[in-house]
Each structure stands twice: as C-alpha cells, then as structure tokens.
Amino acid sequence: MLVPKLFTTLQGYTRQQLVTDLTAGIIVGIVALPLAIAFGIASGVAPEKGLYTAIVAGFLISALGGSRVQIGGPTGAFVVIVYGIVQQYGTEGLAVATMMAGVILIILGVAKLGAAIKFIPFPVTTGFTSGIALIIFSSQVKDFLGLKMGTVPAEFVAKWQAFVTNLGSLNPWAAGIALFSLAILGFWPRVSRRVPAPFVALVAATAIVQLFHLPVETIGDRFGEIHAGLPHPTLPHLSFHGMALLAAPAFTIALLAAIESLLSAVVADGMIGSRHRSNMELVAQGVANIVSPIFGGIPATGAIARTATNIKNGGRTPVAGLMHALTLLLITLFFGKWAALIPMAVLAAILVVVSYHMSEWRTFRSELRAPKSDVAVLLVTFGLTVLVDLSVAVEVGMVLAAFLFMKRMAEVTNVSVVSREFAEAMEEETEDPNAIASRHVPPGVEVYEIDGPFFFGAAETFKQAVTSVASRPRVLIIRMRRVPVIDSTGINTLRDLARRSHQEGTLMILSGVHSQPVIAITNSALFDELGENNICGNIDDALNRARIYLGLPTEERPAFARPDVAREMPHGERRRRPRP
C-alpha cells in the first residue's frame, strides 16, 4: 500500500499518545544531535550538513514513510560512499548522486519491489556492514589521538601506515578527552537512559575543554563558524554527462538506503508488533533523498539505533519522528553557533562506539562457521569494502553470491537414466506407485528423469547425462514429474535435444509436466516441434505413446498408479495436495 503510516496512525489518536510521542521525539532529537554532526564530518562535508540532513530528511521520512516509528537521517552506512564521492566529484556531485538515488528509490517503491530487498544475501550485508564499521573506526584514529598530521590517506593500508608514522605527535589532552568520553558512553546508561549518553558526553567534554582551555582541536578550529538555521534551497547543476558518471554511486546510495531503511523497519516491527509498508517506505526514502540535497543535506536512510531509542521511550507513531526533526531544528536555530566549541575528540569517541556496535563482530564470527560458499561471500565483500570500494564490494558480493546459489541449485537438480536397462538399480523405488521399475518399458525406449528445478544452472548437467549413453534409442522419454519450474535455458536445452533426436530418428516425449513448465513450453517453439501428443501427464501415457510409435499394443494403466501432476487429480484432491 502506498499510503503513509502517518495517515493511518492518526485515526483514533489520543492525547496520552501525543505526550508520549513528543517526549520520545525530543529525546531522539537530542540523541541525533551529536550523531548528525559526527556523520557529517566523517563523510567529508561540513558538520552542519549532517544536521540539515537529520532535520529535512528525518521530517519527510516520518511524514511519508511506511513505518510507525522509523527515524531517518544520516547514518554510518553512508560514510564510506559519501566520503568517496565528495573526494572524487565534490559536494555538488554528491548532491546530484543523492537526488538520482532518490529517484531510483521512488521507482523501486512504485514498482512494488520493496519485498525484493530481502533477497539480498545475509553474508553480503554482514560483510559490507562490518567493513564500513572498520573504515569508520580507522577514520577516527587521528582525532581520537589528536595526531598532528596532514590529510589522512584515503586507502586503508596507507591510512594506518600514516598513523603509525605520526604516532609520536599524539596529543595526550585529546586522547584523554576521547577516553573520558568513552567512559561516559559506556557507564552513563547505567545511571539514566532518559538522558542520552552521547549528549552527556558531548556537553561534559565540551565544558571541560572550554573551562580549562585545553589544547584540543574543536569543530570551530577546523571548520570555522557553524551556520545556524537551514540554508536557502538551491538546485545543483545537472548535466547528462555528470549524471552518467554518477550512475554507479547513485545506485549504491539507493541500494544502501533501501537495505538500511527496510532492515530498520523490520527490527522495529519486531519490537512493537506492527507491520511496515515496505514500498511506501522506499518512496519516502526517495523523496527525502531528493529534497535533502536541495537544503544542503547528504544521503539519509532509516537509522536503527535512533529508531530503537524512539521505541524504548514510548514513540509509537510518526509524530515522534516529526518531533525529532523539529527538536533538531530548534537546537540548530538557537544553539547551532555553540557547536563550534565541540572537541573533535568527543565526536571521534562517539563514532568509535558507533563503529563497534555497527561491526556486529559476534555475528561476523558466527558466520565464519557457515558453509564455505557463504564464508567466501562474507570475506570477499568485507575485504573489498575495506581495501577497494563499497560499490565494488556490493556488486562483486552480489554476483558471487548469485553464482554460488546457481551452483547449489545445479547440484540439487539431478538427471538420471531410469530405463529398462537400469531397472535393477530402481528396486529401492518400488514403494513409489509411479516408479519406472514397476512398468514394462518396451525395447528401444530410453527413460530419463530430471529431479529438481530445470534452469540454466542445471542445463549442463542434463546435457552431460543425455550424451553419456552412446546408443541412440528409438524413443526418448524425459520424465519431469519432479520439475516444479523451468526457464528459457531449460526449454532451449530440451529444444536442442528434440532437434537432434529428430535428426537421428528418435521420438522425444515429455512425461509428467507440471503447470508452470507446461505453460512455458506451450508458449515456446518447443511445443510446435514436439507436438501436443508428445507432452504427456504421466509415465503410462508416455509409454503407450512410445508403443504406438513402435507399432506395439498399448497397456492399461496400473490400478496402483497415482497422478503425477495437479491437472490429472480429481478436483477435491487437487485442492488438498500441496503444489510441487
């Protein structure tokens, strides 16, 4: 349904829920303040751009989204890709890529592809999420230790080499503030969960640095004055050439936004027992990412940690998300200029904690005990994210996972020769009323059986099995009673076999063809080449068709035989029996 949850939840809305939502929204807004600034800086843009994103995109995601409690804004998942785009294409290139990603997200939502995101393999998402976490941690080492060094190299290995080289320039005051902030982030939740630990760490560290005039770099020292309030809306320069160059980053942003937002919505559903509208959520994410750059923002998506904070504080409708955005706007308007006093070390400490939770190292470790193919996808995605590029990691991870899946499916599909010459090997199947061992197969008839989905991954297995027998039978029966689906490659493989059989004087018959394969074959040229009489619903009809072709008398179907396909079953039994 493309209906925002806000419209649904306002029906029967009570004053008590309004108070609870407003309280939750204020708390989440305070939590989002240091995170928005930190994610903006880590992404290579001015700190206020993170605030603009949390305000504008956060408001739109709550107003138009398909989740009751989703909180949107800048997240750690985007840090790597945004930083790379800014370094290569500048902030205007980032704005164009973000708007393009917004259009892609809207198309995905309107096309009702929200449910398709769940088919992204778990090792791929775990791999790039853990890789992003490691990159975020690496990007904060300089500020955490207060190292006096020039521009930090973008490459992972070169970055750590530079850290080691400049370790002698460590600022003990900055490291002390960072460790003090880590202590607050770790222990404050035991004191109070109503007042967010990141906000307490931010205020305490800033107060200490300013009161004691500690030589610690602040936001103002690096970025200058922080502009309070939202900027005037401006459109970036759009050109076809520029958009073509930014197509790959835009698709990466869209994919990450879709994965992160829908994953957050699923987690939220589990916490409050609701059900989100995935397609509406994608549309809302798209609108937010189109509008956010117009107001100087960066890519946004659903934030799992902030959404969970919203739920734990009683937020149950999108009103809490709207209040979160309004809280951030008021803070920016009235206290934005004070953000210049925030030490870089405390932001680094906050992001170190974010990267730790984002790494999901326990999940990563447990995945290493998964099947080898999944471990390969996990490690390749993780390694490419850290050492090469997030876009490449996602693309290669998806392709590798798809190939490994096809390999597994091809291994599941079995092709065997079950004709008269192999009847002894079929004694174990005598309990099957339709087993070929319980039938009389005329001389000159060869029976093959395909067991499993017959798609392009299994086509080569079928070819090898068919060509393994040197003799050319007069009749070739292909049993398909265990083939639930067939694709165009499978159909063309059968068509090639039908042509070759015709050239060699062999009649080819299909037996036990289910509904989907029947429809696919009927709509293809294979139907005309085989003929309707050579597509049978069961093995007994197929054998009788072979006998007629060989000039032999037909035989009655055994009384113990059972229908192989749904269309041969009595109407009542057809409804009771599960589809293959």
Short mmCIF file of N, CA and C in Angstrom, two decimals, residues 76-171:
data_model
loop_
_atom_site.label_atom_id
_atom_site.label_comp_id
_atom_site.label_asym_id
_atom_site.label_seq_id
_atom_site.Cartn_x
_atom_site.Cartn_y
_atom_site.Cartn_z
N GLY A 76 25.89 5.73 9.61
CA GLY A 76 27.25 5.28 9.37
C GLY A 76 27.41 4.52 8.08
N ALA A 77 26.33 3.88 7.59
CA ALA A 77 26.43 3.10 6.36
C ALA A 77 26.84 3.96 5.17
N PHE A 78 26.50 5.27 5.21
CA PHE A 78 26.78 6.14 4.08
C PHE A 78 28.15 6.81 4.16
N VAL A 79 28.80 6.73 5.30
CA VAL A 79 30.04 7.49 5.49
C VAL A 79 31.07 7.18 4.41
N VAL A 80 31.27 5.89 4.14
CA VAL A 80 32.31 5.48 3.19
C VAL A 80 31.99 5.96 1.78
N ILE A 81 30.77 5.68 1.31
CA ILE A 81 30.42 6.03 -0.07
C ILE A 81 30.35 7.54 -0.24
N VAL A 82 29.82 8.26 0.77
CA VAL A 82 29.72 9.72 0.67
C VAL A 82 31.11 10.34 0.64
N TYR A 83 31.99 9.87 1.50
CA TYR A 83 33.36 10.40 1.53
C TYR A 83 34.05 10.20 0.18
N GLY A 84 33.87 9.03 -0.40
CA GLY A 84 34.48 8.76 -1.70
C GLY A 84 33.93 9.66 -2.80
N ILE A 85 32.62 9.89 -2.80
CA ILE A 85 32.01 10.75 -3.82
C ILE A 85 32.48 12.18 -3.67
N VAL A 86 32.55 12.66 -2.42
CA VAL A 86 33.00 14.03 -2.18
C VAL A 86 34.44 14.21 -2.66
N GLN A 87 35.29 13.23 -2.38
CA GLN A 87 36.69 13.34 -2.79
C GLN A 87 36.83 13.34 -4.31
N GLN A 88 35.98 12.60 -5.00
CA GLN A 88 36.12 12.47 -6.45
C GLN A 88 35.30 13.50 -7.23
N TYR A 89 34.09 13.80 -6.74
CA TYR A 89 33.18 14.65 -7.52
C TYR A 89 32.80 15.94 -6.81
N GLY A 90 33.22 16.13 -5.57
CA GLY A 90 32.87 17.32 -4.83
C GLY A 90 31.47 17.25 -4.23
N THR A 91 31.12 18.28 -3.46
CA THR A 91 29.82 18.29 -2.80
C THR A 91 28.67 18.41 -3.80
N GLU A 92 28.90 19.09 -4.92
CA GLU A 92 27.83 19.20 -5.92
C GLU A 92 27.58 17.85 -6.57
N GLY A 93 28.65 17.09 -6.83
CA GLY A 93 28.49 15.75 -7.36
C GLY A 93 27.74 14.85 -6.38
N LEU A 94 28.01 15.02 -5.09
CA LEU A 94 27.29 14.26 -4.08
C LEU A 94 25.81 14.60 -4.11
N ALA A 95 25.50 15.89 -4.25
CA ALA A 95 24.10 16.30 -4.28
C ALA A 95 23.37 15.67 -5.46
N VAL A 96 24.01 15.66 -6.62
CA VAL A 96 23.39 15.07 -7.82
C VAL A 96 23.19 13.57 -7.62
N ALA A 97 24.22 12.87 -7.11
CA ALA A 97 24.12 11.43 -6.90
C ALA A 97 23.02 11.10 -5.89
N THR A 98 22.89 11.92 -4.85
CA THR A 98 21.86 11.68 -3.84
C THR A 98 20.46 11.86 -4.43
N MET A 99 20.28 12.88 -5.24
CA MET A 99 18.97 13.09 -5.87
C MET A 99 18.65 11.98 -6.86
N MET A 100 19.66 11.52 -7.60
CA MET A 100 19.45 10.38 -8.51
C MET A 100 19.05 9.13 -7.72
N ALA A 101 19.71 8.93 -6.58
CA ALA A 101 19.37 7.79 -5.74
C ALA A 101 17.93 7.90 -5.24
N GLY A 102 17.49 9.13 -4.94
CA GLY A 102 16.11 9.33 -4.51
C GLY A 102 15.12 8.93 -5.58
N VAL A 103 15.41 9.28 -6.83
CA VAL A 103 14.53 8.89 -7.94
C VAL A 103 14.49 7.37 -8.07
N ILE A 104 15.65 6.72 -7.94
CA ILE A 104 15.70 5.25 -8.03
C ILE A 104 14.85 4.62 -6.93
N LEU A 105 14.94 5.16 -5.71
CA LEU A 105 14.17 4.62 -4.60
C LEU A 105 12.66 4.77 -4.83
N ILE A 106 12.26 5.90 -5.38
CA ILE A 106 10.83 6.09 -5.68
C ILE A 106 10.37 5.08 -6.73
N ILE A 107 11.19 4.87 -7.75
CA ILE A 107 10.84 3.89 -8.78
C ILE A 107 10.70 2.49 -8.17
N LEU A 108 11.63 2.14 -7.27
CA LEU A 108 11.55 0.83 -6.62
C LEU A 108 10.27 0.69 -5.81
N GLY A 109 9.90 1.77 -5.11
CA GLY A 109 8.69 1.73 -4.31
C GLY A 109 7.43 1.65 -5.15
N VAL A 110 7.34 2.48 -6.19
CA VAL A 110 6.16 2.48 -7.07
C VAL A 110 6.03 1.14 -7.79
N ALA A 111 7.18 0.56 -8.16
CA ALA A 111 7.17 -0.76 -8.82
C ALA A 111 6.92 -1.90 -7.85
N LYS A 112 6.75 -1.58 -6.56
CA LYS A 112 6.45 -2.55 -5.52
C LYS A 112 7.54 -3.61 -5.39
N LEU A 113 8.78 -3.12 -5.38
CA LEU A 113 9.92 -4.01 -5.24
C LEU A 113 10.49 -3.99 -3.82
N GLY A 114 9.73 -3.44 -2.89
CA GLY A 114 10.22 -3.37 -1.51
C GLY A 114 10.54 -4.72 -0.93
N ALA A 115 9.71 -5.72 -1.24
CA ALA A 115 9.94 -7.06 -0.70
C ALA A 115 11.16 -7.72 -1.32
N ALA A 116 11.60 -7.24 -2.50
CA ALA A 116 12.74 -7.87 -3.18
C ALA A 116 14.05 -7.62 -2.45
N ILE A 117 14.10 -6.56 -1.64
CA ILE A 117 15.34 -6.23 -0.93
C ILE A 117 15.73 -7.36 0.02
N LYS A 118 14.73 -8.11 0.52
CA LYS A 118 15.04 -9.17 1.48
C LYS A 118 15.81 -10.32 0.85
N PHE A 119 15.88 -10.35 -0.48
CA PHE A 119 16.60 -11.43 -1.14
C PHE A 119 18.10 -11.16 -1.22
N ILE A 120 18.55 -10.01 -0.74
CA ILE A 120 19.99 -9.76 -0.70
C ILE A 120 20.61 -10.69 0.33
N PRO A 121 21.61 -11.48 -0.05
CA PRO A 121 22.16 -12.49 0.87
C PRO A 121 22.70 -11.88 2.16
N PHE A 122 22.49 -12.58 3.26
CA PHE A 122 22.93 -12.12 4.56
C PHE A 122 24.45 -11.93 4.62
N PRO A 123 25.27 -12.84 4.05
CA PRO A 123 26.72 -12.62 4.09
C PRO A 123 27.15 -11.32 3.40
N VAL A 124 26.41 -10.88 2.37
CA VAL A 124 26.76 -9.63 1.69
C VAL A 124 26.52 -8.45 2.62
N THR A 125 25.34 -8.39 3.24
CA THR A 125 25.04 -7.27 4.14
C THR A 125 25.96 -7.28 5.35
N THR A 126 26.23 -8.46 5.90
CA THR A 126 27.14 -8.55 7.05
C THR A 126 28.54 -8.12 6.66
N GLY A 127 28.99 -8.55 5.48
CA GLY A 127 30.34 -8.22 5.03
C GLY A 127 30.56 -6.74 4.85
N PHE A 128 29.64 -6.08 4.13
CA PHE A 128 29.90 -4.65 3.90
C PHE A 128 29.59 -3.81 5.13
N THR A 129 28.66 -4.26 5.98
CA THR A 129 28.40 -3.52 7.22
C THR A 129 29.61 -3.57 8.15
N SER A 130 30.19 -4.75 8.31
CA SER A 130 31.40 -4.86 9.15
C SER A 130 32.56 -4.10 8.54
N GLY A 131 32.67 -4.14 7.21
CA GLY A 131 33.73 -3.39 6.54
C GLY A 131 33.58 -1.89 6.74
N ILE A 132 32.35 -1.39 6.64
CA ILE A 132 32.10 0.03 6.88
C ILE A 132 32.47 0.40 8.30
N ALA A 133 32.11 -0.47 9.25
CA ALA A 133 32.44 -0.20 10.65
C ALA A 133 33.95 -0.06 10.85
N LEU A 134 34.73 -0.93 10.22
CA LEU A 134 36.19 -0.85 10.35
C LEU A 134 36.73 0.43 9.72
N ILE A 135 36.15 0.84 8.59
CA ILE A 135 36.59 2.07 7.94
C ILE A 135 36.25 3.29 8.79
N ILE A 136 35.05 3.30 9.39
CA ILE A 136 34.66 4.41 10.26
C ILE A 136 35.62 4.50 11.45
N PHE A 137 35.93 3.36 12.05
CA PHE A 137 36.87 3.35 13.17
C PHE A 137 38.23 3.90 12.73
N SER A 138 38.70 3.47 11.57
CA SER A 138 40.01 3.92 11.07
C SER A 138 40.02 5.42 10.83
N SER A 139 38.89 5.95 10.35
CA SER A 139 38.84 7.38 10.03
C SER A 139 38.86 8.26 11.28
N GLN A 140 38.61 7.68 12.47
CA GLN A 140 38.55 8.47 13.70
C GLN A 140 39.83 8.41 14.53
N VAL A 141 40.79 7.59 14.09
CA VAL A 141 42.02 7.44 14.88
C VAL A 141 42.75 8.77 15.03
N LYS A 142 42.83 9.54 13.96
CA LYS A 142 43.54 10.82 14.01
C LYS A 142 42.96 11.74 15.08
N ASP A 143 41.65 11.93 15.07
CA ASP A 143 41.02 12.84 16.04
C ASP A 143 40.97 12.23 17.44
N PHE A 144 40.83 10.91 17.52
CA PHE A 144 40.79 10.26 18.82
C PHE A 144 42.11 10.44 19.57
N LEU A 145 43.21 10.36 18.84
CA LEU A 145 44.54 10.50 19.46
C LEU A 145 45.10 11.91 19.34
N GLY A 146 44.40 12.77 18.58
CA GLY A 146 44.89 14.13 18.40
C GLY A 146 46.19 14.19 17.62
N LEU A 147 46.36 13.31 16.64
CA LEU A 147 47.60 13.28 15.87
C LEU A 147 47.75 14.54 15.03
N LYS A 148 48.95 15.10 15.03
CA LYS A 148 49.24 16.28 14.22
C LYS A 148 49.84 15.80 12.91
N MET A 149 48.99 15.69 11.92
CA MET A 149 49.41 15.19 10.61
C MET A 149 48.57 15.87 9.54
N GLY A 150 49.01 15.77 8.32
CA GLY A 150 48.29 16.39 7.22
C GLY A 150 47.04 15.61 6.86
N THR A 151 46.67 15.66 5.60
CA THR A 151 45.49 14.94 5.13
C THR A 151 45.69 13.44 5.29
N VAL A 152 44.71 12.80 5.84
CA VAL A 152 44.77 11.35 6.05
C VAL A 152 44.55 10.66 4.70
N PRO A 153 45.42 9.72 4.31
CA PRO A 153 45.23 9.00 3.04
C PRO A 153 43.89 8.28 3.01
N ALA A 154 43.32 8.17 1.82
CA ALA A 154 42.02 7.51 1.69
C ALA A 154 42.14 6.00 1.75
N GLU A 155 43.24 5.44 1.24
CA GLU A 155 43.41 3.99 1.20
C GLU A 155 43.61 3.45 2.62
N PHE A 156 43.03 2.29 2.89
CA PHE A 156 43.03 1.71 4.23
C PHE A 156 44.45 1.44 4.73
N VAL A 157 45.25 0.75 3.93
CA VAL A 157 46.61 0.38 4.35
C VAL A 157 47.47 1.63 4.52
N ALA A 158 47.40 2.54 3.54
CA ALA A 158 48.19 3.77 3.61
C ALA A 158 47.77 4.62 4.82
N LYS A 159 46.50 4.56 5.16
CA LYS A 159 45.99 5.32 6.31
C LYS A 159 46.65 4.84 7.61
N TRP A 160 46.70 3.53 7.80
CA TRP A 160 47.29 3.00 9.03
C TRP A 160 48.81 3.17 9.04
N GLN A 161 49.43 3.13 7.88
CA GLN A 161 50.86 3.41 7.81
C GLN A 161 51.14 4.85 8.25
N ALA A 162 50.27 5.79 7.82
CA ALA A 162 50.42 7.19 8.22
C ALA A 162 50.20 7.36 9.72
N PHE A 163 49.24 6.63 10.29
CA PHE A 163 49.01 6.71 11.73
C PHE A 163 50.25 6.27 12.51
N VAL A 164 50.82 5.14 12.09
CA VAL A 164 52.00 4.62 12.77
C VAL A 164 53.16 5.60 12.66
N THR A 165 53.33 6.18 11.47
CA THR A 165 54.43 7.12 11.24
C THR A 165 54.30 8.36 12.12
N ASN A 166 53.05 8.84 12.33
CA ASN A 166 52.83 10.08 13.09
C ASN A 166 52.41 9.83 14.53
N LEU A 167 52.61 8.63 15.01
CA LEU A 167 52.20 8.32 16.38
C LEU A 167 52.93 9.17 17.42
N GLY A 168 54.10 9.64 17.08
CA GLY A 168 54.86 10.48 18.00
C GLY A 168 54.25 11.84 18.24
N SER A 169 53.31 12.26 17.35
CA SER A 169 52.67 13.57 17.51
C SER A 169 51.38 13.49 18.33
N LEU A 170 51.17 12.38 19.02
CA LEU A 170 49.95 12.18 19.81
C LEU A 170 49.74 13.32 20.81
N ASN A 171 48.50 13.81 20.88
CA ASN A 171 48.12 14.86 21.82
C ASN A 171 47.48 14.20 23.05
#
